[in-house]
Coordinates of C-alpha atoms in Angstrom, one line a residue:
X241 CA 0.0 0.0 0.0
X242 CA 1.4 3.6 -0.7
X243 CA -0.2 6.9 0.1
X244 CA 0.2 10.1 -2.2
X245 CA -1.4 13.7 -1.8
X246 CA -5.0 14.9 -2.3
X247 CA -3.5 17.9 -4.1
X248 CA -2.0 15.7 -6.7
X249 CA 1.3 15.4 -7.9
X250 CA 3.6 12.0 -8.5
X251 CA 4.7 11.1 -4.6
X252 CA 4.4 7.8 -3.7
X253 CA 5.0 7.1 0.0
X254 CA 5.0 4.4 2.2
X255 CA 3.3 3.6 5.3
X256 CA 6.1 4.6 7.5
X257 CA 7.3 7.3 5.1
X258 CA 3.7 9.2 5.4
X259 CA 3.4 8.8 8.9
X260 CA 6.9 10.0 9.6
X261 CA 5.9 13.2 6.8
X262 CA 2.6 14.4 8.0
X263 CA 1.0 17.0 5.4
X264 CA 2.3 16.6 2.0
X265 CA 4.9 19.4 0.5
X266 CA 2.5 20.8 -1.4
X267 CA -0.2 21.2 1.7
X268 CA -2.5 18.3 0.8
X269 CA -3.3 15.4 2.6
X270 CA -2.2 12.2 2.1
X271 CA -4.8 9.0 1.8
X272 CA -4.2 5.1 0.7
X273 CA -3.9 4.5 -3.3
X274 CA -7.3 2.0 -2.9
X275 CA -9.3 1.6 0.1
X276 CA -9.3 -1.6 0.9
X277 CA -11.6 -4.2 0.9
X278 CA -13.0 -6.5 4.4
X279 CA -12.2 -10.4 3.8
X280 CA -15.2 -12.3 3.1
X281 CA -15.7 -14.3 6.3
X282 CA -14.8 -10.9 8.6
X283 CA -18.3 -11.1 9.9
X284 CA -17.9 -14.5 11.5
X285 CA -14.1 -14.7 12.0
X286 CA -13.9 -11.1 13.9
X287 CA -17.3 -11.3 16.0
X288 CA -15.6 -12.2 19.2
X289 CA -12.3 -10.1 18.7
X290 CA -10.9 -7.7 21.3
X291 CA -10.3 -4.1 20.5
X292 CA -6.5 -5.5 20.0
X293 CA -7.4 -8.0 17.5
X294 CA -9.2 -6.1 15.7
X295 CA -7.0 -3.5 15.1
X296 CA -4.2 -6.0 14.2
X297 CA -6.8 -7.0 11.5
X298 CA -7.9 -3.6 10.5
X299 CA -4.0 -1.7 10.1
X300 CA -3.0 -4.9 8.2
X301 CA -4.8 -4.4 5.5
X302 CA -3.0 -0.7 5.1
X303 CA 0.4 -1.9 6.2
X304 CA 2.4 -3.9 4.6
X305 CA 4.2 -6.6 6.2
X306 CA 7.2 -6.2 4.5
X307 CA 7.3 -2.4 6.9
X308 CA 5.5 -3.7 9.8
X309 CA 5.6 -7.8 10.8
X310 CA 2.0 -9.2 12.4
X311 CA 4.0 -9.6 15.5
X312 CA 5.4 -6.4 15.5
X313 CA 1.9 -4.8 14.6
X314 CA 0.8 -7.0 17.8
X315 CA 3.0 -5.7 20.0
X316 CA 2.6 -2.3 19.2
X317 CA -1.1 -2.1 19.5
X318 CA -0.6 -4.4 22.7
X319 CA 1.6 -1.1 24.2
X320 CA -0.5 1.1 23.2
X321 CA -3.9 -0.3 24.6
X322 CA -2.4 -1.2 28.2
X323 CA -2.6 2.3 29.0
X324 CA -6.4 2.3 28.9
X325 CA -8.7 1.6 31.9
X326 CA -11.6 -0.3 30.3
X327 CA -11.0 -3.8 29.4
X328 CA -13.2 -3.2 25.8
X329 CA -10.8 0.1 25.7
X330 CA -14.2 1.7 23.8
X331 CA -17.2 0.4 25.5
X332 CA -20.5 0.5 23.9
X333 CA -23.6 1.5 26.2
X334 CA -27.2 0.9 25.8
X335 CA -29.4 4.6 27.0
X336 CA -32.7 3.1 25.1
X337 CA -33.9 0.5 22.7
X338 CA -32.3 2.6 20.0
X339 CA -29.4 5.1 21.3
X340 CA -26.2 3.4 22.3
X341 CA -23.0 5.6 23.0
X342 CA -19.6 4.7 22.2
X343 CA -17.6 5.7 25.0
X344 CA -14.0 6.9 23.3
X345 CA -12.5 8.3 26.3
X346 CA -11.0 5.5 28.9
X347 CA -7.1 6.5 27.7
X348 CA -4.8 8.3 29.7
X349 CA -6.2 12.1 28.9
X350 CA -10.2 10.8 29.3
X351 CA -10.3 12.1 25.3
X352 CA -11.3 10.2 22.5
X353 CA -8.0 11.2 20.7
X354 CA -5.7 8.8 23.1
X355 CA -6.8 6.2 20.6
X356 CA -5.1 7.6 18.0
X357 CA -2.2 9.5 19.8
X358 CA -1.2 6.2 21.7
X359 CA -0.6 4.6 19.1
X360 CA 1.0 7.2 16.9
X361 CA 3.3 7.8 20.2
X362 CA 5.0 4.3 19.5
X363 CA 5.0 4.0 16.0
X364 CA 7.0 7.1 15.9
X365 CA 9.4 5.4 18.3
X366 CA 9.3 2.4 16.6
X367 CA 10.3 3.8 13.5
X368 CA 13.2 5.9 14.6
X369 CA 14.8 3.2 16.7
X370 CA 15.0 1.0 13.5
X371 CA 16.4 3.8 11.5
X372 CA 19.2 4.8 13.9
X373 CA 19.5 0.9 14.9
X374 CA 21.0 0.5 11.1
X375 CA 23.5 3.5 11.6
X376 CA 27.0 3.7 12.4
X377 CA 28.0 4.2 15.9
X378 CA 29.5 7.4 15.0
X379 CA 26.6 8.5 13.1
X380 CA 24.2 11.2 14.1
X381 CA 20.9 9.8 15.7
X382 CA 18.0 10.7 13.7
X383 CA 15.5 12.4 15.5
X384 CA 12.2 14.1 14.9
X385 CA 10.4 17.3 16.1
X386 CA 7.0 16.5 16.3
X387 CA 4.8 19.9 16.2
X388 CA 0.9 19.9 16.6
X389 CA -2.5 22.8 17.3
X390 CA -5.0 21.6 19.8
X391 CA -8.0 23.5 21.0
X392 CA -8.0 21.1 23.8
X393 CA -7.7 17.3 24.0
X394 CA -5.3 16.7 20.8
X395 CA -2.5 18.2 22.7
X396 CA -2.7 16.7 26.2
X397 CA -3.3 12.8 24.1
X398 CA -0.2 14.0 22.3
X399 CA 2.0 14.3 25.0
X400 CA 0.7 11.3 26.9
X401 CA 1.6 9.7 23.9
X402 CA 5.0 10.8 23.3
X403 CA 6.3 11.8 26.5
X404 CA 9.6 10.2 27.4
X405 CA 10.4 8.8 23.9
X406 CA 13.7 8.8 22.4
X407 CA 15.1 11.1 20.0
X408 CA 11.7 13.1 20.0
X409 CA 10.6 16.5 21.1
X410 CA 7.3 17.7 20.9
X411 CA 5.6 21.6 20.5
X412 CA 1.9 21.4 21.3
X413 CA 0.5 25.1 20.5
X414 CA -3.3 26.1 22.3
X415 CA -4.7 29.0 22.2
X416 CA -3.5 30.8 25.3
X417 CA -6.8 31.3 27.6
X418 CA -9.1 29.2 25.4
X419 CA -8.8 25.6 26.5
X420 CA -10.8 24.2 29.9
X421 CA -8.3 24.8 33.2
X422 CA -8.4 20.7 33.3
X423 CA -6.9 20.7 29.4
X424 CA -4.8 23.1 29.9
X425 CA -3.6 21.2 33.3
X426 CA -3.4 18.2 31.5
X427 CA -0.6 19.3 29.3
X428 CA 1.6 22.0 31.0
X429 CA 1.6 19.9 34.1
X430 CA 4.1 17.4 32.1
X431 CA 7.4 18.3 32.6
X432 CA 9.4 15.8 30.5
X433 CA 12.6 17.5 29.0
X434 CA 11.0 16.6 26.0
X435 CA 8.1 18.0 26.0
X436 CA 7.0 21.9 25.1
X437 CA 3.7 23.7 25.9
X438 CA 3.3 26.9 23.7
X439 CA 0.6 28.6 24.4
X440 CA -0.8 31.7 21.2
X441 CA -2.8 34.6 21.8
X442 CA -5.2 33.7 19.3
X443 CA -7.7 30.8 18.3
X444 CA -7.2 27.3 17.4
X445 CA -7.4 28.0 13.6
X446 CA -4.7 30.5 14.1
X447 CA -2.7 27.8 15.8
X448 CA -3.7 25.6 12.8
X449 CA -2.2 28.1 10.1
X450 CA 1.0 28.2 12.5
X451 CA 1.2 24.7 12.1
X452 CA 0.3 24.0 8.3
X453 CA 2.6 27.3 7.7
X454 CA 5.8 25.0 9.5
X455 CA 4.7 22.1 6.8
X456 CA 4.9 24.2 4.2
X457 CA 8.0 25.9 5.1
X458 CA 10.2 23.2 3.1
X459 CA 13.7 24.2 4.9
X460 CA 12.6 24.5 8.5
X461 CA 10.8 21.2 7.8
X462 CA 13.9 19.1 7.2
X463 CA 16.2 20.9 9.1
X464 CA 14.1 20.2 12.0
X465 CA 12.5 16.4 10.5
X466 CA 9.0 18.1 11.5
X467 CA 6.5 15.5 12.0
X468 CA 2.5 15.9 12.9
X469 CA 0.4 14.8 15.8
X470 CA -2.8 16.5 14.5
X471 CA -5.4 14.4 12.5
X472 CA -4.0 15.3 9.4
X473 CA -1.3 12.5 10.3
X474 CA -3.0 9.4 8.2
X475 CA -1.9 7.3 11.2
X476 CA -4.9 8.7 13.4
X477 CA -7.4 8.4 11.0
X478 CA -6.8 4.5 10.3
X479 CA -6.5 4.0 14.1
X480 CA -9.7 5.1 14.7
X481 CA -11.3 3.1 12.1
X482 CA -11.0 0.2 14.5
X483 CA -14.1 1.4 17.1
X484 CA -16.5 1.7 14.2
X485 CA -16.0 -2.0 14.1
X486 CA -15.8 -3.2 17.7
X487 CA -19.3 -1.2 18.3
X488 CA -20.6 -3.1 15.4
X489 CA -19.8 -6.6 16.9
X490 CA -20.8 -5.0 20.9
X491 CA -24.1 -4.0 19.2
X492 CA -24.9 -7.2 17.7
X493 CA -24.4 -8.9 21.3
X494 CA -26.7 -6.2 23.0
X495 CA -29.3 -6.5 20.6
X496 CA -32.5 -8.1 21.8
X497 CA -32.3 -12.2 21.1
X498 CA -34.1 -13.0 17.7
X499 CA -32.8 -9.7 16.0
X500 CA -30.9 -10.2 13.1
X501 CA -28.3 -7.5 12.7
X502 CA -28.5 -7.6 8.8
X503 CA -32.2 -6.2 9.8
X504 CA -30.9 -3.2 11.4
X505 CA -29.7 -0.3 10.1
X506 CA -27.1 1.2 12.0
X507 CA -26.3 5.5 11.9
X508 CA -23.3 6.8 13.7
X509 CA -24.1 10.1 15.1
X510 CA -20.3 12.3 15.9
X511 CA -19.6 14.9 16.9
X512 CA -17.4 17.0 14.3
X513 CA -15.2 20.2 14.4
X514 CA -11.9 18.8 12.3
X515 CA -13.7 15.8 10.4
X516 CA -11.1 13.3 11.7
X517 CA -13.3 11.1 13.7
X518 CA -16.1 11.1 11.5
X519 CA -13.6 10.6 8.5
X520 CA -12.4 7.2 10.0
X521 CA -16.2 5.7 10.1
X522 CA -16.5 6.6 6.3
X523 CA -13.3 4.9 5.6
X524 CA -15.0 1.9 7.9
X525 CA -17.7 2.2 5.6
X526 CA -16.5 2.2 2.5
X527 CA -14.0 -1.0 3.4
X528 CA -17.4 -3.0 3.8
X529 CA -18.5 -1.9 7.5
X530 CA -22.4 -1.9 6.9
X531 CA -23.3 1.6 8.0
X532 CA -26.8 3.5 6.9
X533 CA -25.7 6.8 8.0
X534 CA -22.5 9.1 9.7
X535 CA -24.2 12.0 10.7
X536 CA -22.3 15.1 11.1
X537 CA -22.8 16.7 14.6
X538 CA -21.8 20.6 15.2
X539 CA -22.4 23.3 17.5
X540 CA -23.1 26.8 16.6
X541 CA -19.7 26.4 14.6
X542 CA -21.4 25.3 11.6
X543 CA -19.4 25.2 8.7
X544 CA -20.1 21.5 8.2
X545 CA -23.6 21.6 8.2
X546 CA -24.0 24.4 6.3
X547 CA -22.6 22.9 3.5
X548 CA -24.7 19.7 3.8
X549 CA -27.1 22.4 3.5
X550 CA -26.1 24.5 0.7
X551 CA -22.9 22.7 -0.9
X552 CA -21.2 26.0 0.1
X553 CA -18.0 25.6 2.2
X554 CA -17.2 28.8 3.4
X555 CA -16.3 30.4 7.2
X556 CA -18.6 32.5 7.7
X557 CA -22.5 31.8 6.9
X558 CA -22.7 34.5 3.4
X559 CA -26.8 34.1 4.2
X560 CA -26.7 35.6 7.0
X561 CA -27.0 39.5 7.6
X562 CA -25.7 41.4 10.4
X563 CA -27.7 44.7 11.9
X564 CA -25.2 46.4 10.1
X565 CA -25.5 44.4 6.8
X566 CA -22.6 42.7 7.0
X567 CA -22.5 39.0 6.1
X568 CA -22.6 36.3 9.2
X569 CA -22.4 35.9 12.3
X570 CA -19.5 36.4 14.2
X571 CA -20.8 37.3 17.5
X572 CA -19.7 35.2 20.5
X573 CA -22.3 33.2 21.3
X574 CA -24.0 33.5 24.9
X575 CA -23.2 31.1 27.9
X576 CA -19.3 30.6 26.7
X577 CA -17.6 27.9 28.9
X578 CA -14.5 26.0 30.1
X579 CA -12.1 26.6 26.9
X580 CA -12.8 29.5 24.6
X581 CA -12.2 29.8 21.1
X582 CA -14.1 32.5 19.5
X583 CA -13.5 36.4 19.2
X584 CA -15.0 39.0 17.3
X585 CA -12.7 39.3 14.7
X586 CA -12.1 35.9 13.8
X587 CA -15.6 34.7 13.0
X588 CA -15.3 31.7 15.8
X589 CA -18.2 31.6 18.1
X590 CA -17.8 30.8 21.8
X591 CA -19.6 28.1 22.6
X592 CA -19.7 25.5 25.8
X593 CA -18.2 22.9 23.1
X594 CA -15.0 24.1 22.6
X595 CA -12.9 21.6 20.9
X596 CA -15.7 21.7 18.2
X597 CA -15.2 25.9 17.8
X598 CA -13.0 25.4 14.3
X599 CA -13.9 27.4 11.1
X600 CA -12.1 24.9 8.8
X601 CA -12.0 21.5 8.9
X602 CA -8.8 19.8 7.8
X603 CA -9.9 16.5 7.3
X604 CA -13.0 17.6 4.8
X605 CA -10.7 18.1 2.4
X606 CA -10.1 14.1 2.5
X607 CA -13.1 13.7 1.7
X608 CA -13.9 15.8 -0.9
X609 CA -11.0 14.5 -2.7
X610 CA -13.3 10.8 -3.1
X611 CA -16.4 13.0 -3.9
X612 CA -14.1 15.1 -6.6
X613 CA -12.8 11.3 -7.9
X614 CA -16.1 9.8 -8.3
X615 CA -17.9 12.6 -10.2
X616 CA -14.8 12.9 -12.1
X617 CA -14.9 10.9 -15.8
X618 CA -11.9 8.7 -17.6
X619 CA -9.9 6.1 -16.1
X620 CA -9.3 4.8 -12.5
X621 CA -5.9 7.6 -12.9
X622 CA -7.1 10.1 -14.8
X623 CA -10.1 10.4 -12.3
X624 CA -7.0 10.7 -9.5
X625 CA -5.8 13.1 -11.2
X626 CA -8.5 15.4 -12.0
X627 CA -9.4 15.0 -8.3
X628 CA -5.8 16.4 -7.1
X629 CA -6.6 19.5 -9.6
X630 CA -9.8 20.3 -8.3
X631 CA -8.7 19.8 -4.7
X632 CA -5.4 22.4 -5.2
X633 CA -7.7 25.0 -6.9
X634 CA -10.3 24.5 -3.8
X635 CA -8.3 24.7 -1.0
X636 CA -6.8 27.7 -2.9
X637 CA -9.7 29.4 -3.5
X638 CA -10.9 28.8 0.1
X639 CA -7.5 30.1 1.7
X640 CA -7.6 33.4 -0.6
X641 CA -11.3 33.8 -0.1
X642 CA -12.9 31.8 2.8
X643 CA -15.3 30.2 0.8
X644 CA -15.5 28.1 -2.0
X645 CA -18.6 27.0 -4.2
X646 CA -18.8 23.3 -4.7
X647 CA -20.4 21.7 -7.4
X648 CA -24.1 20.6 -7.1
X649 CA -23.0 16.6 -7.8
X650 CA -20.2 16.9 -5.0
X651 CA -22.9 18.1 -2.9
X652 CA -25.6 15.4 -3.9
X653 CA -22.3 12.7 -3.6
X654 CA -21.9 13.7 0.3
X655 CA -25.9 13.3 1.1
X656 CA -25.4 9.8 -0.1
X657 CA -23.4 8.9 3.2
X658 CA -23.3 11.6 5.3
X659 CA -26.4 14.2 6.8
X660 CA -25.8 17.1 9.4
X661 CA -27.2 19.1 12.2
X662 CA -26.3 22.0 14.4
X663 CA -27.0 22.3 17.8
X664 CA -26.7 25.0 19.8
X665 CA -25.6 26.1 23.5
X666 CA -28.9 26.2 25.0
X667 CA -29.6 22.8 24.0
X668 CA -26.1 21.4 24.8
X669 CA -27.7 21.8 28.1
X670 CA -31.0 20.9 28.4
X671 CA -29.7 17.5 26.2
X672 CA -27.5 16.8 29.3
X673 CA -30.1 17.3 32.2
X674 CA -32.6 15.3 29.8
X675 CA -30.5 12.1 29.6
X676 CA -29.1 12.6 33.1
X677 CA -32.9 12.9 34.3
X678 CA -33.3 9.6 31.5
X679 CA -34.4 6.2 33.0
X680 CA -30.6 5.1 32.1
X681 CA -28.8 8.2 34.0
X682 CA -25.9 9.1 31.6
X683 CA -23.6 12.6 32.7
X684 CA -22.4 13.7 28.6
X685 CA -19.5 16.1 28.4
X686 CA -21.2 19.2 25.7
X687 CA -19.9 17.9 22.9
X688 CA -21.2 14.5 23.4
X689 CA -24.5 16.0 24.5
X690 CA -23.6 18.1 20.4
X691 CA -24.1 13.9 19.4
X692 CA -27.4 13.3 21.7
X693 CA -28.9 16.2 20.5
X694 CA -28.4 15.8 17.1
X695 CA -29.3 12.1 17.4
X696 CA -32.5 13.2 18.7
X697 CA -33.2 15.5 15.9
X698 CA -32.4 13.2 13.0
X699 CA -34.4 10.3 14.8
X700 CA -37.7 11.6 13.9
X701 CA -36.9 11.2 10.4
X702 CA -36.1 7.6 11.2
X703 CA -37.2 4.2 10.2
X704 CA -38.1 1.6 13.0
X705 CA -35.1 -0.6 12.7
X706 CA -32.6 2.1 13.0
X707 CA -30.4 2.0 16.1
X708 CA -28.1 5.1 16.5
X709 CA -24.3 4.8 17.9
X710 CA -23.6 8.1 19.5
X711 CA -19.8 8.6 19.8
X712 CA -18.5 10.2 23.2
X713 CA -15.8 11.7 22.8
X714 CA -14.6 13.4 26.4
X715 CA -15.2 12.6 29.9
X716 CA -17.5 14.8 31.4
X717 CA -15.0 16.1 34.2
X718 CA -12.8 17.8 31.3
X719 CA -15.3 20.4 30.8
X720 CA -16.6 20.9 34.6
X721 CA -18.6 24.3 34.1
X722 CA -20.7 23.1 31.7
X723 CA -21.3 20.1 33.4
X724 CA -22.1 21.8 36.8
X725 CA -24.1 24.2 35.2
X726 CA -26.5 22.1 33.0
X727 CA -26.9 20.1 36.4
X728 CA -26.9 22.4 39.1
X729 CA -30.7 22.5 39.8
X730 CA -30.3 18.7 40.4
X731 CA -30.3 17.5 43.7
X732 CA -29.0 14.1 42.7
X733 CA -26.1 15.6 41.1
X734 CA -22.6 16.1 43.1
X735 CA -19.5 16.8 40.9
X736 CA -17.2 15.7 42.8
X737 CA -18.9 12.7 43.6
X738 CA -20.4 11.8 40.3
X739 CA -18.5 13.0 38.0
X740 CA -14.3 13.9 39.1
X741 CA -11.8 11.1 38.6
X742 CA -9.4 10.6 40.8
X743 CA -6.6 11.5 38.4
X744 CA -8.0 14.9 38.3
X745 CA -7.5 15.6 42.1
X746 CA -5.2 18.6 42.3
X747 CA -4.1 18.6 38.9
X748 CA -5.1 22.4 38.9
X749 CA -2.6 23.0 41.6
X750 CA 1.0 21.1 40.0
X751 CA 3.9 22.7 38.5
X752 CA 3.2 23.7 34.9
X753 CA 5.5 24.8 32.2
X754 CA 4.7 26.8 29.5
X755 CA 6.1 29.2 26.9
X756 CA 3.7 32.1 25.8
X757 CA 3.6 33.7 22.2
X758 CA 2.3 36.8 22.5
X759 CA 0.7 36.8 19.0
X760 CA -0.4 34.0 16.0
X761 CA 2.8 34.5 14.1
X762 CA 5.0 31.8 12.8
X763 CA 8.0 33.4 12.8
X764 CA 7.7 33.8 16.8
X765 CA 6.8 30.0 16.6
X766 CA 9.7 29.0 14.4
X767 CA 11.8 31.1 16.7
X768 CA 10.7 29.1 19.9
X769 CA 11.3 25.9 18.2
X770 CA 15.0 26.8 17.1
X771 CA 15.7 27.9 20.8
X772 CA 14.5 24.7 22.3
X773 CA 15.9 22.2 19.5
X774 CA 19.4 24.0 20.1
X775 CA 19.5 23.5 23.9
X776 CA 21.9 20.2 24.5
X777 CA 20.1 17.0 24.6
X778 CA 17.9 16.9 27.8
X779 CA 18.8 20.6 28.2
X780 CA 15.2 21.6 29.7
X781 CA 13.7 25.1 27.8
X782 CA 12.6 27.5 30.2
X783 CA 9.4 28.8 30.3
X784 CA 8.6 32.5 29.2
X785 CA 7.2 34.6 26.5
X786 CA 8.2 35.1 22.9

């Protein structure tokens, strides 16, 4: 299997090669030649196959043994999954007779992204100790800098991830100010020599240009061997492929006896801000996974469901009109919580979702890539080819302009597997007292209670044999004010009590390091990264401002 660029071009890379890369040199993506297909008996021989096992199966068929053994496969995933605190690592749980939720956040960080970033962690180790292990002894270690934007849980999963490993230092930029005190907590609070907090003045899409501008920067890229942590790394997306099928299997063994589960159709409801998570079930899908529906779940940060809507991708809504007759909203919105992302100026709302408040998402453009390929017409490469075209004029157009116009076909193309809804902050709150008042009590952090809500919403439209699979994505402790305040007329509820893990106990109160940029510039950023690389090796950067 190789992996090229959605933005065209002749590169061929393998496995290792893509993961060790990131974003490709000429700022696409990169995704498998073929997506491939499930072996015929995968129904039968996977049914009773731990979250391990089936991840050996799934990455096999997009790694080549010749790169990575079975064993070795084995025993990476084996590592990776130790670290998590529920023997099914992502537990399915029945709320109804036809809402489950697939709980993606028993890792290290209580965030659905410690799936991906475990894993990621020790591959990246992996690879680098079998690269230097074929040097010479007086040869220069290779070693990587690995560089990634959160607006919350990305970066803390990172660092869990990567903490500690050989020949690797990481840069985790946040927006300073707009993460949850528990997030932030999470990843300043880790001291490793290796490991550097940066915190922006700015949003997380300004973090995000920061980091796709260091991609694109060809020399600081290999002077520095910059690698990505973000879900643009193709590593995390096939990594979380592997829930989509263990909840598949854990719903067919919860379904009531005499139910066929070729009789039901299954919809995954997630909620969406950079498309990664989503993006794995569609690859899931289209490799043979029998899924009816992803439905695409966003707060008041709607870019996604807009165009679902319209077939316009664009940041800010050009329907809407201000009181001053400007175009869109950009107004934070009211009840802003633990983690903000939004200001005035950038067209971000505030909401009590946070780590959904994105304007672009980077992963869409994956997908349109498949939606550009099938409306496209010739052969299997000339259709790959046209698609790379399209895809550099798009994300062209939509850098230069903040919007682009997609075709009516791409449009109709995405309504064939995916819908959307929006959901906004009032009902991010009354959706969590409702299913914590529910006869199945269930405490949803506010973007899971995005998933509920929209679940909810599309369900009326539904068949009777659909059963929906709501993805959680965070533990409910990581985003405490929201929490406490959907529930605080409850007196069932105690936060403490109900809700905070023990990990979490003090955590607000350890050491913390942390450098501080005092505005979204990459040159500042660039200039942080040269100062810490050129310390000696274990040499510990200070923290300060920049």
């Amino acid at each position: 299997m190789k992996y090229f660029s959605t933005r065209g071009g002749s590169e061929r890379l393998s496995f290792e090669e893509t993961v060790l890369t990131g974003l490709a040199p000429n700022g696409g993506l990169y995704i498998p030649e073929h997506i491939p297909t499930l072996p015929p008996n995968w129904q039968s021989e996977w049914k009773e196959y731990s979250f391990v096992d089936l991840s050996v199966a799934v990455l096999s068929l997009y790694i080549s043994k010749d790169e990575i053994s079975e064993a070795e496969l084995r025993q990476l995933v084996e590592k990776s999954y130790k670290t998590f605190r529920h023997p099914d690592v992502t537990p399915l749980k029945q709320l109804d007779d036809k809402t489950f939720v697939l709980e993606l956040f028993h890792g290290p960080t209580f965030a659905f992204k410690d799936v991906a970033l475990q894993l990621l962690g020790n591959l990246f180790e992996f690879f680098l100790l079998r690269r230097n292990a074929k040097k010479a002894a007086d040869e220069e270690p290779e070693k990587l800098t690995v560089v990634g934007a959160t607006s919350g849980d990305t970066g803390s999963a990172a660092i869990y991830g990567l903490r500690n490993k050989a020949n690797v230092s990481i840069f985790i930029l946040h927006p300073k100010g707009r993460v949850s005190p528990i997030q932030e907590a999470q990843m300043t609070t880790v001291t490793d020599a290796n490991v550097h907090n940066v915190a922006v003045k700015g949003t997380f899409d300004d973090c995000q240009d920061i980091l796709k501008s260091l991609f694109a920067d060809r020399e600081f890229n290999s002077t520095h061997r910059l690698a990505a942590v973000n879900s643009i790394n193709w590593a995390r997306i096939v990594a979380q492929t592997v829930y989509y099928f263990l909840s598949y299997f854990h719903l067919q063994s919860q379904l009531p006896a005499g139910t066929n589960i070729n009789d039901i159709a299954i919809q995954y409801v997630v909620p969406t801000g950079n498309f990664g998570d989503i993006l794995a079930g569609y690859y899931a899908k289209r490799m043979g996974l029998p899924i009816s529906k992803l439905v695409v779940a966003t707060n008041e940060n709607d870019i996604l469901a807009r165009f679902w809507r319209t077939g316009n991708y664009e940041k800010v809504d050009s329907t809407v009109t201000g009181d001053d007759g400007s175009s869109g909203a950009t107004a934070p919105a009211d009840g802003a919580s633990d983690g903000k992302q939004g200001t005035v100026s950038s067209g971000v709302k505030e909401t009590l979702s946070p780590a959904m408040d994105v304007l672009v998402s980077s992963n869409f453009e994956r997908l349109l890539w498949y939606l550009a390929s099938e409306n496209a017409e010739g052969s299997q490469e000339e259709k790959e080819v046209e698609a790379g075209k399209l895809l550099a004029s798009w994300m062209s157009t939509m850098k230069a302009d903040g919007r682009v116009e997609l075709p009516t076909n791409i449009l109709q193309s995405a309504r064939k597997d995916f819908s959307a809804g929006r959901i906004s902050d009032e009902e991010i709150l009354t959706t969590i007292q409702s299913f914590f008042n529910g006869t199945v009590s269930y405490i949803a952090d506010p973007h899971t209670a995005v998933g509920l809500a929209t679940a909810r919403m599309i369900a009326k439209q539904n068949s009777e044999n659909v059963r929906q699979i709501v993805l959680s994505t965070a533990h409910p402790a990581k985003f405490s004010e929201a929490v406490s305040r959907a529930l605080e007329g409850s007196s069932r509820f105690n936060f403490d009590r109900d809700v905070l893990p023990e990990e979490f106990r003090g955590l607000l109160e350890k050491e913390k390091r942390v450098i501080d940029v005092e505005r979204p510039d990459v040159d500042l950023v660039k200039g942080v990264i040269e100062r810490v690389v050129g310390h000696q090796a274990g040499k510990v950067a200070d923290a300060g401002s920049v």
